[in-house]
């Protein structure tokens, strides 16, 4: 009976570590995507050290979970006490680090405010200058989500026009309605939009639109994080039980 329990524990340990391995691979992939994102989306939040550091923390956590999941699987199948002890100690450190990160993210969530993004937009946005990564990224966001500014078109009243620009419109072209929400999409009526006719403009701010679009995914990410922590906790319990059961 004891041998059957040990065998069951071994395969449960392998199963939990396999999920940790997959979770680490996902975090690693997301971290790499954020850092090398070709659309330049990271430039919008690069001025916030907390957000920028978060991408590297995610990358490091993903790499460690990827490695430890692999080691845990090997330790369980081969019944190697050294690997199991190594796995337990490091998964405990990662568990505590993730728990601390979750608490800090909750405490500093107020950094992702309308005021922060509005300030950055007014400070760095160069309207239709697509050679500037920040401006090009904001234009892509506004076109894709059919929105304008952070709060609305009024955000651009304080944004100066480019030198030698012939346009006197308050809003940039990216705020004009298109038949298809992409850069290749045709304007519904560009001239009327730029002269201030509101029915040809996207009037809703991007902060509200994006928040509503990703609200479901935020809860999903939170549930996934809780699931990962639970899996890590069970994996540590199984690792210690298996370690003590191996002769």
mmCIF file of C-alpha atoms in Angstrom, residues 2-110:
data_model
loop_
_atom_site.group_PDB
_atom_site.id
_atom_site.type_symbol
_atom_site.label_atom_id
_atom_site.label_comp_id
_atom_site.label_asym_id
_atom_site.label_seq_id
_atom_site.Cartn_x
_atom_site.Cartn_y
_atom_site.Cartn_z
ATOM 1 C CA UNK A 2 2.849 2.357 0.866
ATOM 2 C CA UNK A 3 4.451 1.645 -2.508
ATOM 3 C CA UNK A 4 1.174 2.374 -4.296
ATOM 4 C CA UNK A 5 0.824 5.698 -2.434
ATOM 5 C CA UNK A 6 4.406 6.623 -3.316
ATOM 6 C CA UNK A 7 3.786 5.773 -6.977
ATOM 7 C CA UNK A 8 0.559 7.803 -6.991
ATOM 8 C CA UNK A 9 2.365 10.732 -5.344
ATOM 9 C CA UNK A 10 5.141 10.501 -7.920
ATOM 10 C CA UNK A 11 2.767 10.787 -10.880
ATOM 11 C CA UNK A 12 0.718 13.541 -9.235
ATOM 12 C CA UNK A 13 3.991 15.394 -8.653
ATOM 13 C CA UNK A 14 4.843 14.947 -12.322
ATOM 14 C CA UNK A 15 1.394 16.221 -13.355
ATOM 15 C CA UNK A 16 1.592 19.361 -11.220
ATOM 16 C CA UNK A 17 5.101 20.095 -12.434
ATOM 17 C CA UNK A 18 3.994 19.650 -16.007
ATOM 18 C CA UNK A 19 1.412 22.418 -15.450
ATOM 19 C CA UNK A 20 4.110 24.607 -13.862
ATOM 20 C CA UNK A 21 6.280 23.925 -16.912
ATOM 21 C CA UNK A 22 3.452 25.038 -19.230
ATOM 22 C CA UNK A 23 2.708 28.110 -17.090
ATOM 23 C CA UNK A 24 6.367 29.102 -17.168
ATOM 24 C CA UNK A 25 6.433 28.701 -20.945
ATOM 25 C CA UNK A 26 3.381 30.997 -21.254
ATOM 26 C CA UNK A 27 4.866 33.665 -18.965
ATOM 27 C CA UNK A 28 8.164 33.442 -20.833
ATOM 28 C CA UNK A 29 6.393 33.929 -24.156
ATOM 29 C CA UNK A 30 4.351 36.907 -22.920
ATOM 30 C CA UNK A 31 7.438 38.522 -21.360
ATOM 31 C CA UNK A 32 9.414 38.185 -24.591
ATOM 32 C CA UNK A 33 6.482 39.570 -26.607
ATOM 33 C CA UNK A 34 6.189 42.658 -24.364
ATOM 34 C CA UNK A 35 9.930 43.372 -24.545
ATOM 35 C CA UNK A 36 10.365 42.915 -28.317
ATOM 36 C CA UNK A 37 6.847 44.038 -29.327
ATOM 37 C CA UNK A 38 7.298 45.335 -32.900
ATOM 38 C CA UNK A 39 4.276 47.646 -32.640
ATOM 39 C CA UNK A 40 6.099 49.704 -30.010
ATOM 40 C CA UNK A 41 3.235 49.425 -27.496
ATOM 41 C CA UNK A 42 5.757 49.235 -24.649
ATOM 42 C CA UNK A 43 6.911 52.774 -25.474
ATOM 43 C CA UNK A 44 3.627 54.085 -24.076
ATOM 44 C CA UNK A 45 4.350 52.700 -20.614
ATOM 45 C CA UNK A 46 8.154 52.831 -20.759
ATOM 46 C CA UNK A 47 8.150 56.056 -18.767
ATOM 47 C CA UNK A 48 6.649 54.184 -15.808
ATOM 48 C CA UNK A 49 9.480 52.208 -14.150
ATOM 49 C CA UNK A 50 7.000 49.938 -12.349
ATOM 50 C CA UNK A 51 5.391 48.758 -15.582
ATOM 51 C CA UNK A 52 8.668 48.473 -17.483
ATOM 52 C CA UNK A 53 10.295 46.467 -14.697
ATOM 53 C CA UNK A 54 7.199 44.266 -14.523
ATOM 54 C CA UNK A 55 7.877 42.939 -18.037
ATOM 55 C CA UNK A 56 11.367 41.799 -17.038
ATOM 56 C CA UNK A 57 10.054 40.294 -13.804
ATOM 57 C CA UNK A 58 7.494 38.345 -15.836
ATOM 58 C CA UNK A 59 10.258 37.173 -18.179
ATOM 59 C CA UNK A 60 12.480 36.063 -15.279
ATOM 60 C CA UNK A 61 9.611 34.328 -13.484
ATOM 61 C CA UNK A 62 8.602 32.534 -16.671
ATOM 62 C CA UNK A 63 12.158 31.304 -17.246
ATOM 63 C CA UNK A 64 12.497 30.050 -13.662
ATOM 64 C CA UNK A 65 9.121 28.306 -13.694
ATOM 65 C CA UNK A 66 9.986 26.750 -17.054
ATOM 66 C CA UNK A 67 13.262 25.397 -15.653
ATOM 67 C CA UNK A 68 11.857 24.302 -12.297
ATOM 68 C CA UNK A 69 8.877 22.570 -13.877
ATOM 69 C CA UNK A 70 11.309 20.594 -15.984
ATOM 70 C CA UNK A 71 13.497 19.750 -12.958
ATOM 71 C CA UNK A 72 10.450 18.791 -10.902
ATOM 72 C CA UNK A 73 9.262 16.399 -13.602
ATOM 73 C CA UNK A 74 12.701 14.803 -13.795
ATOM 74 C CA UNK A 75 13.020 14.575 -10.010
ATOM 75 C CA UNK A 76 9.611 12.925 -9.664
ATOM 76 C CA UNK A 77 10.034 10.344 -12.439
ATOM 77 C CA UNK A 78 13.621 9.429 -11.472
ATOM 78 C CA UNK A 79 12.913 9.696 -7.719
ATOM 79 C CA UNK A 80 16.021 11.823 -7.238
ATOM 80 C CA UNK A 81 16.087 13.312 -3.711
ATOM 81 C CA UNK A 82 18.641 15.983 -4.616
ATOM 82 C CA UNK A 83 16.511 17.299 -7.489
ATOM 83 C CA UNK A 84 13.371 17.185 -5.347
ATOM 84 C CA UNK A 85 14.997 19.185 -2.529
ATOM 85 C CA UNK A 86 16.409 21.688 -5.035
ATOM 86 C CA UNK A 87 12.965 21.995 -6.616
ATOM 87 C CA UNK A 88 11.211 22.498 -3.261
ATOM 88 C CA UNK A 89 13.540 25.285 -2.100
ATOM 89 C CA UNK A 90 13.369 27.254 -5.324
ATOM 90 C CA UNK A 91 9.641 26.816 -5.879
ATOM 91 C CA UNK A 92 9.162 28.124 -2.338
ATOM 92 C CA UNK A 93 11.224 31.235 -3.161
ATOM 93 C CA UNK A 94 9.273 31.785 -6.375
ATOM 94 C CA UNK A 95 5.971 31.269 -4.567
ATOM 95 C CA UNK A 96 6.881 33.930 -2.002
ATOM 96 C CA UNK A 97 8.137 36.297 -4.731
ATOM 97 C CA UNK A 98 4.930 35.924 -6.765
ATOM 98 C CA UNK A 99 2.808 36.475 -3.674
ATOM 99 C CA UNK A 100 4.799 39.638 -2.873
ATOM 100 C CA UNK A 101 4.489 40.837 -6.490
ATOM 101 C CA UNK A 102 0.709 40.333 -6.416
ATOM 102 C CA UNK A 103 0.450 42.368 -3.206
ATOM 103 C CA UNK A 104 2.645 45.159 -4.646
ATOM 104 C CA UNK A 105 0.628 45.195 -7.894
ATOM 105 C CA UNK A 106 -2.551 45.639 -5.865
ATOM 106 C CA UNK A 107 -1.008 48.435 -3.796
ATOM 107 C CA UNK A 108 0.432 50.336 -6.808
ATOM 108 C CA UNK A 109 -2.500 49.768 -9.163
ATOM 109 C CA UNK A 110 -3.305 53.490 -8.859
#
